[in-house]
mmCIF file with all atom_site columns, C-alpha atoms in Angstrom:
data_model
loop_
_atom_site.group_PDB
_atom_site.id
_atom_site.type_symbol
_atom_site.label_atom_id
_atom_site.label_alt_id
_atom_site.label_comp_id
_atom_site.label_asym_id
_atom_site.label_entity_id
_atom_site.label_seq_id
_atom_site.pdbx_PDB_ins_code
_atom_site.Cartn_x
_atom_site.Cartn_y
_atom_site.Cartn_z
_atom_site.occupancy
_atom_site.B_iso_or_equiv
_atom_site.pdbx_formal_charge
_atom_site.auth_seq_id
_atom_site.auth_comp_id
_atom_site.auth_asym_id
_atom_site.auth_atom_id
_atom_site.pdbx_PDB_model_num
ATOM 1   C CA . UNK A 1 1   ? -23.231 -73.253 37.449 1.00 42.00 ? 1   UNK A CA 1
ATOM 2   C CA . UNK A 1 2   ? -24.149 -70.922 39.677 1.00 42.00 ? 2   UNK A CA 1
ATOM 3   C CA . UNK A 1 3   ? -26.660 -67.871 39.272 1.00 39.00 ? 3   UNK A CA 1
ATOM 4   C CA . UNK A 1 4   ? -27.929 -64.954 40.999 1.00 39.00 ? 4   UNK A CA 1
ATOM 5   C CA . UNK A 1 5   ? -31.652 -65.566 39.604 1.00 45.00 ? 5   UNK A CA 1
ATOM 6   C CA . UNK A 1 6   ? -33.368 -67.481 37.503 1.00 49.00 ? 6   UNK A CA 1
ATOM 7   C CA . UNK A 1 7   ? -33.848 -66.301 33.567 1.00 55.00 ? 7   UNK A CA 1
ATOM 8   C CA . UNK A 1 8   ? -32.145 -66.813 30.407 1.00 59.00 ? 8   UNK A CA 1
ATOM 9   C CA . UNK A 1 9   ? -29.161 -68.715 31.977 1.00 63.00 ? 9   UNK A CA 1
ATOM 10  C CA . UNK A 1 10  ? -31.573 -71.307 33.218 1.00 81.00 ? 10  UNK A CA 1
ATOM 11  C CA . UNK A 1 11  ? -33.040 -71.578 29.809 1.00 84.00 ? 11  UNK A CA 1
ATOM 12  C CA . UNK A 1 12  ? -29.866 -71.961 28.383 1.00 87.00 ? 12  UNK A CA 1
ATOM 13  C CA . UNK A 1 13  ? -28.610 -74.641 30.955 1.00 92.00 ? 13  UNK A CA 1
ATOM 14  C CA . UNK A 1 14  ? -31.909 -76.436 30.127 1.00 93.00 ? 14  UNK A CA 1
ATOM 15  C CA . UNK A 1 15  ? -31.273 -76.439 26.440 1.00 93.00 ? 15  UNK A CA 1
ATOM 16  C CA . UNK A 1 16  ? -27.625 -77.933 27.481 1.00 94.00 ? 16  UNK A CA 1
ATOM 17  C CA . UNK A 1 17  ? -29.344 -80.518 29.735 1.00 96.00 ? 17  UNK A CA 1
ATOM 18  C CA . UNK A 1 18  ? -31.951 -81.471 26.943 1.00 95.00 ? 18  UNK A CA 1
ATOM 19  C CA . UNK A 1 19  ? -29.182 -81.811 24.555 1.00 95.00 ? 19  UNK A CA 1
ATOM 20  C CA . UNK A 1 20  ? -27.046 -84.064 26.982 1.00 96.00 ? 20  UNK A CA 1
ATOM 21  C CA . UNK A 1 21  ? -29.962 -86.308 28.055 1.00 96.00 ? 21  UNK A CA 1
ATOM 22  C CA . UNK A 1 22  ? -31.192 -86.702 24.474 1.00 95.00 ? 22  UNK A CA 1
ATOM 23  C CA . UNK A 1 23  ? -27.465 -87.854 23.537 1.00 96.00 ? 23  UNK A CA 1
ATOM 24  C CA . UNK A 1 24  ? -27.472 -90.173 26.454 1.00 96.00 ? 24  UNK A CA 1
ATOM 25  C CA . UNK A 1 25  ? -30.906 -91.650 25.622 1.00 95.00 ? 25  UNK A CA 1
ATOM 26  C CA . UNK A 1 26  ? -30.222 -92.247 22.017 1.00 94.00 ? 26  UNK A CA 1
ATOM 27  C CA . UNK A 1 27  ? -26.824 -93.425 22.827 1.00 95.00 ? 27  UNK A CA 1
ATOM 28  C CA . UNK A 1 28  ? -28.195 -95.939 25.163 1.00 95.00 ? 28  UNK A CA 1
ATOM 29  C CA . UNK A 1 29  ? -31.146 -97.064 23.822 1.00 94.00 ? 29  UNK A CA 1
ATOM 30  C CA . UNK A 1 30  ? -30.895 -95.913 19.997 1.00 93.00 ? 30  UNK A CA 1
ATOM 31  C CA . UNK A 1 31  ? -34.024 -93.990 20.334 1.00 90.00 ? 31  UNK A CA 1
ATOM 32  C CA . UNK A 1 32  ? -35.237 -90.311 20.043 1.00 89.00 ? 32  UNK A CA 1
ATOM 33  C CA . UNK A 1 33  ? -37.346 -89.445 22.720 1.00 88.00 ? 33  UNK A CA 1
ATOM 34  C CA . UNK A 1 34  ? -38.843 -86.141 23.711 1.00 89.00 ? 34  UNK A CA 1
ATOM 35  C CA . UNK A 1 35  ? -37.857 -85.489 27.357 1.00 89.00 ? 35  UNK A CA 1
ATOM 36  C CA . UNK A 1 36  ? -37.913 -81.833 27.654 1.00 90.00 ? 36  UNK A CA 1
ATOM 37  C CA . UNK A 1 37  ? -41.122 -82.069 29.771 1.00 92.00 ? 37  UNK A CA 1
ATOM 38  C CA . UNK A 1 38  ? -39.897 -84.725 31.922 1.00 95.00 ? 38  UNK A CA 1
ATOM 39  C CA . UNK A 1 39  ? -37.802 -82.108 34.311 1.00 95.00 ? 39  UNK A CA 1
ATOM 40  C CA . UNK A 1 40  ? -37.410 -78.504 34.712 1.00 93.00 ? 40  UNK A CA 1
ATOM 41  C CA . UNK A 1 41  ? -34.444 -76.353 35.605 1.00 93.00 ? 41  UNK A CA 1
ATOM 42  C CA . UNK A 1 42  ? -34.741 -74.021 38.614 1.00 91.00 ? 42  UNK A CA 1
ATOM 43  C CA . UNK A 1 43  ? -32.546 -72.051 41.025 1.00 88.00 ? 43  UNK A CA 1
ATOM 44  C CA . UNK A 1 44  ? -32.058 -73.395 44.577 1.00 86.00 ? 44  UNK A CA 1
ATOM 45  C CA . UNK A 1 45  ? -33.268 -70.733 46.791 1.00 87.00 ? 45  UNK A CA 1
ATOM 46  C CA . UNK A 1 46  ? -30.695 -71.568 49.459 1.00 92.00 ? 46  UNK A CA 1
ATOM 47  C CA . UNK A 1 47  ? -27.649 -72.404 47.676 1.00 88.00 ? 47  UNK A CA 1
ATOM 48  C CA . UNK A 1 48  ? -28.392 -70.289 44.514 1.00 87.00 ? 48  UNK A CA 1
ATOM 49  C CA . UNK A 1 49  ? -27.364 -72.996 42.385 1.00 89.00 ? 49  UNK A CA 1
ATOM 50  C CA . UNK A 1 50  ? -29.165 -74.664 39.461 1.00 91.00 ? 50  UNK A CA 1
ATOM 51  C CA . UNK A 1 51  ? -30.672 -77.832 39.975 1.00 93.00 ? 51  UNK A CA 1
ATOM 52  C CA . UNK A 1 52  ? -32.623 -80.254 37.577 1.00 95.00 ? 52  UNK A CA 1
ATOM 53  C CA . UNK A 1 53  ? -36.139 -81.272 39.198 1.00 94.00 ? 53  UNK A CA 1
ATOM 54  C CA . UNK A 1 54  ? -37.742 -84.307 37.771 1.00 95.00 ? 54  UNK A CA 1
ATOM 55  C CA . UNK A 1 55  ? -41.244 -84.514 36.756 1.00 95.00 ? 55  UNK A CA 1
ATOM 56  C CA . UNK A 1 56  ? -41.265 -87.817 35.250 1.00 96.00 ? 56  UNK A CA 1
ATOM 57  C CA . UNK A 1 57  ? -44.380 -89.007 33.378 1.00 95.00 ? 57  UNK A CA 1
ATOM 58  C CA . UNK A 1 58  ? -45.668 -92.358 33.892 1.00 95.00 ? 58  UNK A CA 1
ATOM 59  C CA . UNK A 1 59  ? -44.206 -93.285 30.378 1.00 92.00 ? 59  UNK A CA 1
ATOM 60  C CA . UNK A 1 60  ? -40.650 -92.696 31.918 1.00 94.00 ? 60  UNK A CA 1
ATOM 61  C CA . UNK A 1 61  ? -41.540 -94.182 35.263 1.00 96.00 ? 61  UNK A CA 1
ATOM 62  C CA . UNK A 1 62  ? -43.016 -97.457 33.824 1.00 96.00 ? 62  UNK A CA 1
ATOM 63  C CA . UNK A 1 63  ? -39.880 -97.796 31.651 1.00 95.00 ? 63  UNK A CA 1
ATOM 64  C CA . UNK A 1 64  ? -37.320 -98.916 34.238 1.00 97.00 ? 64  UNK A CA 1
ATOM 65  C CA . UNK A 1 65  ? -34.197 -98.838 32.113 1.00 97.00 ? 65  UNK A CA 1
ATOM 66  C CA . UNK A 1 66  ? -34.821 -95.287 31.013 1.00 97.00 ? 66  UNK A CA 1
ATOM 67  C CA . UNK A 1 67  ? -36.376 -94.210 34.293 1.00 97.00 ? 67  UNK A CA 1
ATOM 68  C CA . UNK A 1 68  ? -33.048 -95.615 35.832 1.00 98.00 ? 68  UNK A CA 1
ATOM 69  C CA . UNK A 1 69  ? -30.668 -93.775 33.233 1.00 98.00 ? 69  UNK A CA 1
ATOM 70  C CA . UNK A 1 70  ? -32.514 -90.357 33.498 1.00 98.00 ? 70  UNK A CA 1
ATOM 71  C CA . UNK A 1 71  ? -32.413 -90.520 37.429 1.00 98.00 ? 71  UNK A CA 1
ATOM 72  C CA . UNK A 1 72  ? -28.575 -91.389 37.274 1.00 98.00 ? 72  UNK A CA 1
ATOM 73  C CA . UNK A 1 73  ? -27.776 -88.520 35.020 1.00 98.00 ? 73  UNK A CA 1
ATOM 74  C CA . UNK A 1 74  ? -30.014 -86.152 36.814 1.00 98.00 ? 74  UNK A CA 1
ATOM 75  C CA . UNK A 1 75  ? -28.439 -87.054 39.797 1.00 98.00 ? 75  UNK A CA 1
ATOM 76  C CA . UNK A 1 76  ? -24.984 -86.605 38.412 1.00 98.00 ? 76  UNK A CA 1
ATOM 77  C CA . UNK A 1 77  ? -25.719 -83.310 37.127 1.00 97.00 ? 77  UNK A CA 1
ATOM 78  C CA . UNK A 1 78  ? -27.329 -82.103 40.581 1.00 96.00 ? 78  UNK A CA 1
ATOM 79  C CA . UNK A 1 79  ? -24.414 -83.488 42.559 1.00 95.00 ? 79  UNK A CA 1
ATOM 80  C CA . UNK A 1 80  ? -21.776 -81.996 40.465 1.00 94.00 ? 80  UNK A CA 1
ATOM 81  C CA . UNK A 1 81  ? -20.313 -84.922 39.219 1.00 96.00 ? 81  UNK A CA 1
ATOM 82  C CA . UNK A 1 82  ? -21.241 -83.738 35.768 1.00 96.00 ? 82  UNK A CA 1
ATOM 83  C CA . UNK A 1 83  ? -20.611 -79.995 35.084 1.00 94.00 ? 83  UNK A CA 1
ATOM 84  C CA . UNK A 1 84  ? -21.760 -77.865 32.001 1.00 93.00 ? 84  UNK A CA 1
ATOM 85  C CA . UNK A 1 85  ? -18.143 -78.140 30.621 1.00 94.00 ? 85  UNK A CA 1
ATOM 86  C CA . UNK A 1 86  ? -18.485 -81.852 30.880 1.00 95.00 ? 86  UNK A CA 1
ATOM 87  C CA . UNK A 1 87  ? -21.868 -81.830 28.829 1.00 95.00 ? 87  UNK A CA 1
ATOM 88  C CA . UNK A 1 88  ? -20.310 -79.685 26.189 1.00 94.00 ? 88  UNK A CA 1
ATOM 89  C CA . UNK A 1 89  ? -17.420 -81.621 25.928 1.00 94.00 ? 89  UNK A CA 1
ATOM 90  C CA . UNK A 1 90  ? -19.372 -84.819 25.508 1.00 94.00 ? 90  UNK A CA 1
ATOM 91  C CA . UNK A 1 91  ? -21.828 -83.278 23.058 1.00 94.00 ? 91  UNK A CA 1
ATOM 92  C CA . UNK A 1 92  ? -18.696 -82.055 21.017 1.00 92.00 ? 92  UNK A CA 1
ATOM 93  C CA . UNK A 1 93  ? -17.228 -85.469 20.947 1.00 92.00 ? 93  UNK A CA 1
ATOM 94  C CA . UNK A 1 94  ? -20.556 -86.744 19.697 1.00 87.00 ? 94  UNK A CA 1
ATOM 95  C CA . UNK A 1 95  ? -20.568 -84.135 16.856 1.00 76.00 ? 95  UNK A CA 1
ATOM 96  C CA . UNK A 1 96  ? -23.797 -82.768 18.177 1.00 61.00 ? 96  UNK A CA 1
ATOM 97  C CA . UNK A 1 97  ? -24.539 -79.270 17.646 1.00 59.00 ? 97  UNK A CA 1
ATOM 98  C CA . UNK A 1 98  ? -23.691 -77.379 20.596 1.00 55.00 ? 98  UNK A CA 1
ATOM 99  C CA . UNK A 1 99  ? -25.249 -74.111 21.254 1.00 57.00 ? 99  UNK A CA 1
ATOM 100 C CA . UNK A 1 100 ? -23.090 -71.546 23.259 1.00 52.00 ? 100 UNK A CA 1
ATOM 101 C CA . UNK A 1 101 ? -23.732 -71.701 27.002 1.00 47.00 ? 101 UNK A CA 1
#
């Protein structure tokens, strides 16, 4: 997803990424974990593309399986292997309430 500037689109994208990461953590580990503060979404000044920047807490870093999962998912998002439509489709398949993005 490309944006001309940061703003509500980044907030919407962050909400989508939140839901996607939470679903994957829940499906992989069977836990509900608040991870919204473990990363932020911003606009790359050069490419003008949205990126997910990790700000992992010690709790995540010390939990190797969780750290690996979140690293892998964020890498897939940032590299374009997982796009917005892919996240929405996976959330819909899980019957997760998906906000309009």
